PDB file of C-alpha atoms and ligand atoms in Angstrom:
ATOM      1  CA  MET A   1      20.032 203.590 158.920  1.00 94.00           C
ATOM      2  CA  PHE A   2      23.048 201.398 158.165  1.00 97.00           C
ATOM      3  CA  THR A   3      24.237 200.826 154.620  1.00 97.00           C
ATOM      4  CA  ASP A   4      23.405 197.512 152.928  1.00 98.00           C
ATOM      5  CA  GLN A   5      27.005 196.376 153.436  1.00 98.00           C
ATOM      6  CA  GLN A   6      27.012 197.193 157.166  1.00 98.00           C
ATOM      7  CA  SER A   7      23.763 195.291 157.735  1.00 98.00           C
ATOM      8  CA  PHE A   8      24.975 192.398 155.595  1.00 98.00           C
ATOM      9  CA  GLU A   9      28.089 192.034 157.733  1.00 98.00           C
ATOM     10  CA  ILE A  10      25.968 191.947 160.897  1.00 98.00           C
ATOM     11  CA  VAL A  11      23.677 189.283 159.411  1.00 98.00           C
ATOM     12  CA  VAL A  12      26.504 186.980 158.373  1.00 97.00           C
ATOM     13  CA  LYS A  13      28.197 187.436 161.739  1.00 97.00           C
ATOM     14  CA  HIS A  14      25.044 186.168 163.511  1.00 97.00           C
ATOM     15  CA  ILE A  15      23.641 183.681 161.026  1.00 97.00           C
ATOM     16  CA  LYS A  16      25.866 181.038 159.456  1.00 96.00           C
ATOM     17  CA  LYS A  17      23.357 179.860 156.861  1.00 98.00           C
ATOM     18  CA  PHE A  18      20.517 182.197 155.996  1.00 98.00           C
ATOM     19  CA  PRO A  19      17.238 180.302 155.326  1.00 98.00           C
ATOM     20  CA  GLU A  20      16.025 180.043 151.732  1.00 98.00           C
ATOM     21  CA  THR A  21      12.621 181.504 152.602  1.00 98.00           C
ATOM     22  CA  LEU A  22      11.902 184.839 154.239  1.00 98.00           C
ATOM     23  CA  VAL A  23       8.419 185.838 155.389  1.00 98.00           C
ATOM     24  CA  VAL A  24       7.676 189.517 156.026  1.00 97.00           C
ATOM     25  CA  LEU A  25       4.968 189.609 158.680  1.00 94.00           C
ATOM     26  CA  GLY A  26       2.460 192.418 158.263  1.00 89.00           C
ATOM     27  CA  SER A  27      -0.124 193.652 160.790  1.00 81.00           C
ATOM     28  CA  GLY A  28      -1.576 190.672 162.655  1.00 84.00           C
ATOM     29  CA  TRP A  29       0.569 188.005 161.007  1.00 91.00           C
ATOM     30  CA  SER A  30       3.180 187.650 163.805  1.00 90.00           C
ATOM     31  CA  LYS A  31       1.165 185.016 165.720  1.00 92.00           C
ATOM     32  CA  VAL A  32       2.782 182.382 163.529  1.00 93.00           C
ATOM     33  CA  LEU A  33       5.889 182.824 165.669  1.00 94.00           C
ATOM     34  CA  ASP A  34       4.043 181.591 168.784  1.00 92.00           C
ATOM     35  CA  GLY A  35       4.192 178.036 167.492  1.00 88.00           C
ATOM     36  CA  ALA A  36       7.717 178.306 166.137  1.00 95.00           C
ATOM     37  CA  LYS A  37      10.954 176.965 167.568  1.00 96.00           C
ATOM     38  CA  ILE A  38      13.110 180.066 167.676  1.00 97.00           C
ATOM     39  CA  GLU A  39      16.767 179.707 166.847  1.00 97.00           C
ATOM     40  CA  LYS A  40      17.844 183.354 166.738  1.00 97.00           C
ATOM     41  CA  GLU A  41      16.386 186.848 167.041  1.00 95.00           C
ATOM     42  CA  ILE A  42      18.068 190.101 166.082  1.00 95.00           C
ATOM     43  CA  GLY A  43      16.400 193.452 166.749  1.00 93.00           C
ATOM     44  CA  TYR A  44      16.231 195.959 163.894  1.00 94.00           C
ATOM     45  CA  LYS A  45      18.156 198.511 165.917  1.00 92.00           C
ATOM     46  CA  GLU A  46      21.153 196.202 165.996  1.00 94.00           C
ATOM     47  CA  LEU A  47      20.688 194.988 162.434  1.00 96.00           C
ATOM     48  CA  PHE A  48      19.738 198.175 160.599  1.00 96.00           C
ATOM     49  CA  GLY A  49      20.606 200.932 163.068  1.00 94.00           C
ATOM     50  CA  VAL A  50      16.933 201.911 163.482  1.00 92.00           C
ATOM     51  CA  SER A  51      13.835 200.255 164.905  1.00 87.00           C
ATOM     52  CA  ALA A  52      10.397 199.977 163.340  1.00 82.00           C
ATOM     53  CA  THR A  53       8.091 202.114 165.441  1.00 70.00           C
ATOM     54  CA  VAL A  54       4.489 201.853 164.220  1.00 65.00           C
ATOM     55  CA  PRO A  55       2.050 200.258 166.719  1.00 63.00           C
ATOM     56  CA  GLY A  56       1.409 196.692 165.680  1.00 56.00           C
ATOM     57  CA  HIS A  57       4.762 196.410 163.966  1.00 57.00           C
ATOM     58  CA  GLU A  58       7.558 194.897 165.960  1.00 61.00           C
ATOM     59  CA  GLY A  59      11.030 195.111 164.664  1.00 91.00           C
ATOM     60  CA  ARG A  60      13.117 191.951 164.641  1.00 94.00           C
ATOM     61  CA  LEU A  61      14.499 189.304 162.398  1.00 96.00           C
ATOM     62  CA  VAL A  62      13.616 185.839 163.641  1.00 96.00           C
ATOM     63  CA  ILE A  63      15.145 182.600 162.429  1.00 98.00           C
ATOM     64  CA  ALA A  64      12.832 179.784 163.452  1.00 98.00           C
ATOM     65  CA  LYS A  65      11.593 176.325 162.619  1.00 97.00           C
ATOM     66  CA  ILE A  66       7.934 175.845 161.749  1.00 95.00           C
ATOM     67  CA  LYS A  67       7.068 172.145 161.812  1.00 91.00           C
ATOM     68  CA  GLY A  68      10.719 171.379 161.224  1.00 94.00           C
ATOM     69  CA  LYS A  69      11.144 173.835 158.313  1.00 96.00           C
ATOM     70  CA  ARG A  70      13.767 176.548 158.937  1.00 98.00           C
ATOM     71  CA  VAL A  71      12.484 179.960 157.850  1.00 98.00           C
ATOM     72  CA  ALA A  72      13.469 183.612 158.367  1.00 98.00           C
ATOM     73  CA  PHE A  73      10.784 186.037 159.528  1.00 97.00           C
ATOM     74  CA  MET A  74      10.761 189.785 159.559  1.00 96.00           C
ATOM     75  CA  ALA A  75       8.413 190.731 162.404  1.00 93.00           C
ATOM     76  CA  GLY A  76       7.746 194.272 161.256  1.00 91.00           C
ATOM     77  CA  ARG A  77       9.010 196.221 158.265  1.00 94.00           C
ATOM     78  CA  PHE A  78      10.046 199.738 157.308  1.00 95.00           C
ATOM     79  CA  HIS A  79       7.433 201.830 155.529  1.00 94.00           C
ATOM     80  CA  THR A  80       7.809 204.822 153.283  1.00 95.00           C
ATOM     81  CA  TYR A  81       5.161 206.641 155.359  1.00 94.00           C
ATOM     82  CA  GLU A  82       7.586 206.601 158.297  1.00 92.00           C
ATOM     83  CA  GLY A  83       9.839 208.872 156.279  1.00 93.00           C
ATOM     84  CA  TYR A  84      12.095 206.277 154.665  1.00 96.00           C
ATOM     85  CA  THR A  85      12.751 206.418 150.959  1.00 97.00           C
ATOM     86  CA  SER A  86      11.586 203.253 149.228  1.00 98.00           C
ATOM     87  CA  ARG A  87      15.258 202.355 148.808  1.00 97.00           C
ATOM     88  CA  GLN A  88      15.829 202.582 152.574  1.00 97.00           C
ATOM     89  CA  ALA A  89      12.596 200.730 153.321  1.00 97.00           C
ATOM     90  CA  THR A  90      13.818 197.827 151.160  1.00 98.00           C
ATOM     91  CA  THR A  91      17.270 197.520 152.752  1.00 98.00           C
ATOM     92  CA  PRO A  92      16.256 194.225 154.429  1.00 98.00           C
ATOM     93  CA  ILE A  93      15.279 192.680 151.098  1.00 98.00           C
ATOM     94  CA  ARG A  94      18.638 193.475 149.478  1.00 98.00           C
ATOM     95  CA  VAL A  95      20.591 192.413 152.563  1.00 98.00           C
ATOM     96  CA  PHE A  96      18.757 189.104 153.058  1.00 98.00           C
ATOM     97  CA  ALA A  97      18.873 188.273 149.338  1.00 98.00           C
ATOM     98  CA  LYS A  98      22.646 188.737 149.446  1.00 98.00           C
ATOM     99  CA  ALA A  99      22.754 186.516 152.540  1.00 98.00           C
ATOM    100  CA  GLY A 100      20.995 183.688 150.670  1.00 98.00           C
ATOM    101  CA  MET A 101      17.218 184.298 150.646  1.00 98.00           C
ATOM    102  CA  LYS A 102      15.655 182.856 147.471  1.00 98.00           C
ATOM    103  CA  LYS A 103      11.931 182.942 148.235  1.00 98.00           C
ATOM    104  CA  LEU A 104       9.997 185.810 149.738  1.00 98.00           C
ATOM    105  CA  VAL A 105       6.503 185.770 151.207  1.00 98.00           C
ATOM    106  CA  LEU A 106       5.171 189.302 151.677  1.00 98.00           C
ATOM    107  CA  THR A 107       2.149 189.730 153.923  1.00 97.00           C
ATOM    108  CA  ALA A 108       0.275 192.949 154.640  1.00 96.00           C
ATOM    109  CA  ALA A 109      -3.085 194.374 155.586  1.00 94.00           C
ATOM    110  CA  CYS A 110      -5.124 196.086 152.889  1.00 96.00           C
ATOM    111  CA  GLY A 111      -8.330 197.941 152.251  1.00 96.00           C
ATOM    112  CA  ALA A 112     -10.709 196.435 149.688  1.00 97.00           C
ATOM    113  CA  LEU A 113     -11.589 198.525 146.645  1.00 98.00           C
ATOM    114  CA  ASN A 114     -13.282 195.673 144.805  1.00 98.00           C
ATOM    115  CA  GLU A 115     -16.899 195.581 145.988  1.00 96.00           C
ATOM    116  CA  LYS A 116     -16.897 191.743 145.919  1.00 97.00           C
ATOM    117  CA  PHE A 117     -14.194 191.588 148.613  1.00 97.00           C
ATOM    118  CA  LYS A 118     -15.182 191.465 152.298  1.00 96.00           C
ATOM    119  CA  VAL A 119     -13.446 192.240 155.585  1.00 95.00           C
ATOM    120  CA  GLY A 120     -11.707 189.016 156.635  1.00 95.00           C
ATOM    121  CA  ASP A 121     -10.970 187.806 153.110  1.00 97.00           C
ATOM    122  CA  PHE A 122      -7.437 186.867 152.143  1.00 98.00           C
ATOM    123  CA  VAL A 123      -6.042 188.106 148.865  1.00 98.00           C
ATOM    124  CA  ILE A 124      -3.431 186.114 146.973  1.00 98.00           C
ATOM    125  CA  LEU A 125      -1.853 188.824 144.895  1.00 98.00           C
ATOM    126  CA  SER A 126      -1.731 188.345 141.148  1.00 98.00           C
ATOM    127  CA  ASP A 127      -0.179 191.712 140.269  1.00 98.00           C
ATOM    128  CA  VAL A 128       0.724 195.127 141.659  1.00 98.00           C
ATOM    129  CA  ILE A 129       0.394 198.694 140.433  1.00 98.00           C
ATOM    130  CA  THR A 130       3.825 200.327 140.697  1.00 98.00           C
ATOM    131  CA  LEU A 131       2.858 203.717 139.244  1.00 97.00           C
ATOM    132  CA  PHE A 132       2.934 205.546 142.564  1.00 97.00           C
ATOM    133  CA  LEU A 133       6.581 204.738 143.086  1.00 96.00           C
ATOM    134  CA  ALA A 134       7.529 206.705 140.004  1.00 94.00           C
ATOM    135  CA  LEU A 135       9.161 209.492 142.019  1.00 94.00           C
ATOM    136  CA  ASP A 136      10.678 207.164 144.610  1.00 97.00           C
ATOM    137  CA  ASN A 137      11.612 203.954 142.815  1.00 97.00           C
ATOM    138  CA  PRO A 138      13.786 201.683 144.992  1.00 97.00           C
ATOM    139  CA  LEU A 139      15.772 200.479 141.957  1.00 97.00           C
ATOM    140  CA  LEU A 140      18.719 202.476 140.733  1.00 91.00           C
ATOM    141  CA  GLY A 141      20.225 202.829 137.277  1.00 89.00           C
ATOM    142  CA  PRO A 142      19.187 201.448 133.895  1.00 87.00           C
ATOM    143  CA  THR A 143      18.183 197.981 135.126  1.00 85.00           C
ATOM    144  CA  PHE A 144      14.925 197.785 133.085  1.00 92.00           C
ATOM    145  CA  ILE A 145      13.861 194.584 134.801  1.00 95.00           C
ATOM    146  CA  ASP A 146      11.027 192.466 133.471  1.00 95.00           C
ATOM    147  CA  VAL A 147       7.961 192.683 135.715  1.00 96.00           C
ATOM    148  CA  SER A 148       5.480 190.945 133.454  1.00 96.00           C
ATOM    149  CA  GLU A 149       4.945 188.307 136.160  1.00 97.00           C
ATOM    150  CA  VAL A 150       6.032 189.610 139.550  1.00 98.00           C
ATOM    151  CA  PHE A 151       4.524 186.817 141.626  1.00 98.00           C
ATOM    152  CA  ASP A 152       5.758 183.254 141.338  1.00 98.00           C
ATOM    153  CA  LYS A 153       3.243 180.896 139.733  1.00 98.00           C
ATOM    154  CA  ALA A 154       4.131 177.843 141.820  1.00 98.00           C
ATOM    155  CA  LEU A 155       3.919 179.823 145.076  1.00 98.00           C
ATOM    156  CA  ARG A 156       0.578 181.299 144.050  1.00 98.00           C
ATOM    157  CA  GLU A 157      -0.776 177.842 143.266  1.00 98.00           C
ATOM    158  CA  LYS A 158       0.406 176.576 146.639  1.00 97.00           C
ATOM    159  CA  ALA A 159      -1.317 179.533 148.324  1.00 98.00           C
ATOM    160  CA  VAL A 160      -4.570 178.765 146.490  1.00 98.00           C
ATOM    161  CA  SER A 161      -4.448 175.091 147.458  1.00 98.00           C
ATOM    162  CA  THR A 162      -3.585 175.923 151.090  1.00 97.00           C
ATOM    163  CA  ALA A 163      -6.432 178.440 151.402  1.00 97.00           C
ATOM    164  CA  THR A 164      -8.824 175.955 149.801  1.00 98.00           C
ATOM    165  CA  LYS A 165      -7.689 173.138 152.085  1.00 97.00           C
ATOM    166  CA  PHE A 166      -8.198 175.203 155.250  1.00 96.00           C
ATOM    167  CA  LYS A 167     -11.453 176.791 153.972  1.00 96.00           C
ATOM    168  CA  ILE A 168      -9.917 180.245 154.196  1.00 97.00           C
ATOM    169  CA  PRO A 169     -11.979 182.784 152.200  1.00 97.00           C
ATOM    170  CA  PHE A 170      -9.761 184.255 149.499  1.00 98.00           C
ATOM    171  CA  HIS A 171      -9.622 186.122 146.223  1.00 98.00           C
ATOM    172  CA  GLU A 172      -6.878 186.726 143.735  1.00 98.00           C
ATOM    173  CA  GLY A 173      -6.304 190.338 142.827  1.00 98.00           C
ATOM    174  CA  THR A 174      -4.206 193.399 142.152  1.00 98.00           C
ATOM    175  CA  TYR A 175      -2.663 195.479 144.956  1.00 98.00           C
ATOM    176  CA  VAL A 176      -1.966 199.153 144.593  1.00 98.00           C
ATOM    177  CA  TYR A 177       0.588 200.939 146.746  1.00 98.00           C
ATOM    178  CA  TYR A 178      -0.492 204.160 148.416  1.00 98.00           C
ATOM    179  CA  HIS A 179       2.223 206.130 150.180  1.00 96.00           C
ATOM    180  CA  GLY A 180       0.245 207.258 153.248  1.00 94.00           C
ATOM    181  CA  PRO A 181       0.466 207.987 156.137  1.00 94.00           C
ATOM    182  CA  ASN A 182      -3.061 209.303 155.625  1.00 95.00           C
ATOM    183  CA  PHE A 183      -5.623 206.869 154.281  1.00 94.00           C
ATOM    184  CA  GLU A 184      -7.021 207.671 150.849  1.00 95.00           C
ATOM    185  CA  THR A 185      -9.708 210.252 150.188  1.00 95.00           C
ATOM    186  CA  PRO A 186     -12.933 208.974 148.559  1.00 94.00           C
ATOM    187  CA  ALA A 187     -11.717 210.493 145.289  1.00 96.00           C
ATOM    188  CA  ASP A 188      -8.359 208.680 145.639  1.00 96.00           C
ATOM    189  CA  LYS A 189     -10.173 205.421 146.157  1.00 96.00           C
ATOM    190  CA  MET A 190     -12.347 205.899 143.119  1.00 96.00           C
ATOM    191  CA  ALA A 191      -9.261 206.713 141.088  1.00 98.00           C
ATOM    192  CA  LEU A 192      -7.389 203.635 142.363  1.00 98.00           C
ATOM    193  CA  ARG A 193     -10.351 201.374 141.606  1.00 98.00           C
ATOM    194  CA  PHE A 194     -10.627 202.915 138.159  1.00 98.00           C
ATOM    195  CA  LEU A 195      -6.953 202.034 137.601  1.00 98.00           C
ATOM    196  CA  GLY A 196      -7.792 198.371 138.162  1.00 98.00           C
ATOM    197  CA  ALA A 197      -6.750 197.791 141.775  1.00 98.00           C
ATOM    198  CA  ASP A 198      -8.721 195.341 143.914  1.00 98.00           C
ATOM    199  CA  VAL A 199      -6.979 196.286 147.167  1.00 98.00           C
ATOM    200  CA  VAL A 200      -4.887 199.163 148.484  1.00 98.00           C
ATOM    201  CA  GLY A 201      -2.112 199.175 151.059  1.00 97.00           C
ATOM    202  CA  MET A 202       1.014 201.016 152.135  1.00 97.00           C
ATOM    203  CA  SER A 203       3.719 198.404 151.627  1.00 97.00           C
ATOM    204  CA  ILE A 204       4.545 195.352 149.480  1.00 98.00           C
ATOM    205  CA  VAL A 205       5.253 197.111 146.180  1.00 98.00           C
ATOM    206  CA  PRO A 206       8.725 198.565 146.926  1.00 98.00           C
ATOM    207  CA  GLU A 207       9.720 195.128 148.271  1.00 98.00           C
ATOM    208  CA  VAL A 208       8.320 193.418 145.176  1.00 98.00           C
ATOM    209  CA  LEU A 209      10.378 195.575 142.823  1.00 98.00           C
ATOM    210  CA  VAL A 210      13.599 195.012 144.732  1.00 98.00           C
ATOM    211  CA  ALA A 211      13.070 191.276 145.154  1.00 98.00           C
ATOM    212  CA  ARG A 212      12.233 190.869 141.446  1.00 97.00           C
ATOM    213  CA  SER A 213      15.373 192.746 140.485  1.00 97.00           C
ATOM    214  CA  LEU A 214      17.326 190.210 142.562  1.00 97.00           C
ATOM    215  CA  LYS A 215      15.522 187.236 140.957  1.00 97.00           C
ATOM    216  CA  VAL A 216      13.861 186.222 144.220  1.00 98.00           C
ATOM    217  CA  ASP A 217      10.588 184.240 143.866  1.00 98.00           C
ATOM    218  CA  ILE A 218       7.766 186.173 145.507  1.00 98.00           C
ATOM    219  CA  LEU A 219       4.349 185.447 146.974  1.00 98.00           C
ATOM    220  CA  GLY A 220       2.116 188.370 147.970  1.00 98.00           C
ATOM    221  CA  LEU A 221      -0.531 187.664 150.600  1.00 98.00           C
ATOM    222  CA  SER A 222      -2.827 190.340 151.861  1.00 97.00           C
ATOM    223  CA  PHE A 223      -5.684 190.404 154.336  1.00 96.00           C
ATOM    224  CA  VAL A 224      -8.685 192.702 153.999  1.00 96.00           C
ATOM    225  CA  THR A 225      -9.000 194.663 157.250  1.00 94.00           C
ATOM    226  CA  ASN A 226     -11.507 197.209 155.983  1.00 94.00           C
ATOM    227  CA  LEU A 227     -13.577 198.194 153.024  1.00 91.00           C
ATOM    228  CA  ALA A 228     -11.666 201.112 151.584  1.00 84.00           C
ATOM    229  CA  PHE A 229     -14.848 203.012 150.765  1.00 84.00           C
ATOM    230  CA  VAL A 230     -16.142 202.773 154.338  1.00 85.00           C
ATOM    231  CA  LYS A 231     -14.696 205.085 157.009  1.00 85.00           C
ATOM    232  CA  HIS A 232     -11.997 203.296 159.042  1.00 83.00           C
ATOM    233  CA  ASP A 233      -8.991 203.888 161.262  1.00 88.00           C
ATOM    234  CA  HIS A 234      -5.654 202.265 162.100  1.00 86.00           C
ATOM    235  CA  LEU A 235      -6.877 200.615 165.328  1.00 87.00           C
ATOM    236  CA  GLU A 236      -9.712 198.973 163.438  1.00 86.00           C
ATOM    237  CA  VAL A 237      -7.221 197.715 160.865  1.00 85.00           C
ATOM    238  CA  LEU A 238      -5.126 196.146 163.643  1.00 87.00           C
ATOM    239  CA  ALA A 239      -8.194 194.717 165.422  1.00 89.00           C
ATOM    240  CA  GLU A 240      -9.459 193.010 162.238  1.00 87.00           C
ATOM    241  CA  ALA A 241      -6.007 191.645 161.467  1.00 86.00           C
ATOM    242  CA  ASN A 242      -5.677 190.266 165.008  1.00 87.00           C
ATOM    243  CA  LYS A 243      -9.100 188.597 164.795  1.00 89.00           C
ATOM    244  CA  ALA A 244      -7.903 186.552 161.842  1.00 91.00           C
ATOM    245  CA  SER A 245      -4.558 185.554 163.302  1.00 92.00           C
ATOM    246  CA  GLY A 246      -5.617 181.900 163.604  1.00 94.00           C
ATOM    247  CA  LYS A 247      -6.321 181.730 159.875  1.00 95.00           C
ATOM    248  CA  MET A 248      -3.099 183.569 159.118  1.00 95.00           C
ATOM    249  CA  VAL A 249      -1.140 180.998 161.115  1.00 95.00           C
ATOM    250  CA  LYS A 250      -2.851 178.130 159.255  1.00 95.00           C
ATOM    251  CA  MET A 251      -2.190 179.773 155.917  1.00 96.00           C
ATOM    252  CA  LEU A 252       1.483 180.436 156.589  1.00 96.00           C
ATOM    253  CA  THR A 253       2.139 177.073 158.213  1.00 95.00           C
ATOM    254  CA  GLY A 254       0.462 175.296 155.307  1.00 95.00           C
ATOM    255  CA  LEU A 255       2.441 177.306 152.811  1.00 95.00           C
ATOM    256  CA  LEU A 256       5.807 176.894 154.428  1.00 94.00           C
ATOM    257  CA  THR A 257       5.709 173.207 155.268  1.00 90.00           C
TER     258      THR A 257
HETATM  259  N1  LIG B   1      -5.736 201.928 152.721  1.00 87.72           N
HETATM  260  C1  LIG B   1      -4.399 201.854 152.754  1.00 87.72           C
HETATM  261  N2  LIG B   1      -3.731 200.986 153.484  1.00 87.72           N
HETATM  262  C2  LIG B   1      -4.431 200.136 154.243  1.00 87.72           C
HETATM  263  C3  LIG B   1      -5.835 200.152 154.270  1.00 87.72           C
HETATM  264  C4  LIG B   1      -6.516 201.103 153.464  1.00 87.72           C
HETATM  265  O1  LIG B   1      -7.762 201.161 153.437  1.00 87.72           O
HETATM  266  N3  LIG B   1      -6.218 199.163 155.127  1.00 87.72           N
HETATM  267  C5  LIG B   1      -5.086 198.574 155.601  1.00 87.72           C
HETATM  268  N4  LIG B   1      -4.008 199.162 155.065  1.00 87.72           N
END
């Protein structure tokens, strides 16, 4: 994988003015690009020296206009379960923040731990549990950043009003990061629920820490693909996420424009 500086130089060579908003598209969320007017696409291999390889995750940066609003999209992301350190997995966040990104919308699939949440519900994240990054924190040095409010209040309110407007079923809740690549054991899930998590997933949190350290405003949006306590597999996760792509497009379009 390239260094931050190498990737930064490639970005600025291709993109004169980096958009203010970046959306990281998780499993199933890429459909939003179908209705977008694409200005530029750069594959991750060219940009970062490696491509994202997990089924359901493409790997390209897309600069596009959605209803006239110019936005950057990451179609696919790097995950720690692919063998990257959380610092490597968050290279795009540091690079794009340096290039001019000020707002970050993180989307991802999740499993529901809260028994009130159902498959197909959206979750507007109110907080994250960072504990499981203790041995692989993406931040370096004595930065001691404040994380008392990781998600931006105005963006959260806009997400709530957009979901309400489009009658998209949603909850607000706490996301816990689980390294993977295996799903959690029943005992893990009970432990994570006991810690206060409503949903569990394998991304978002490293990106949140890095973006907060760079003073980027963040919105976390997750989609419940499975009930964590019920047996499930990756294909089912992708199938559920794809089923809801219409709602995801509405949600993102409403949020961004
Ligand atoms: N656990 C972890 N990550 C996930 C899940 C899950 O149940 N569903 C989608 N991503």
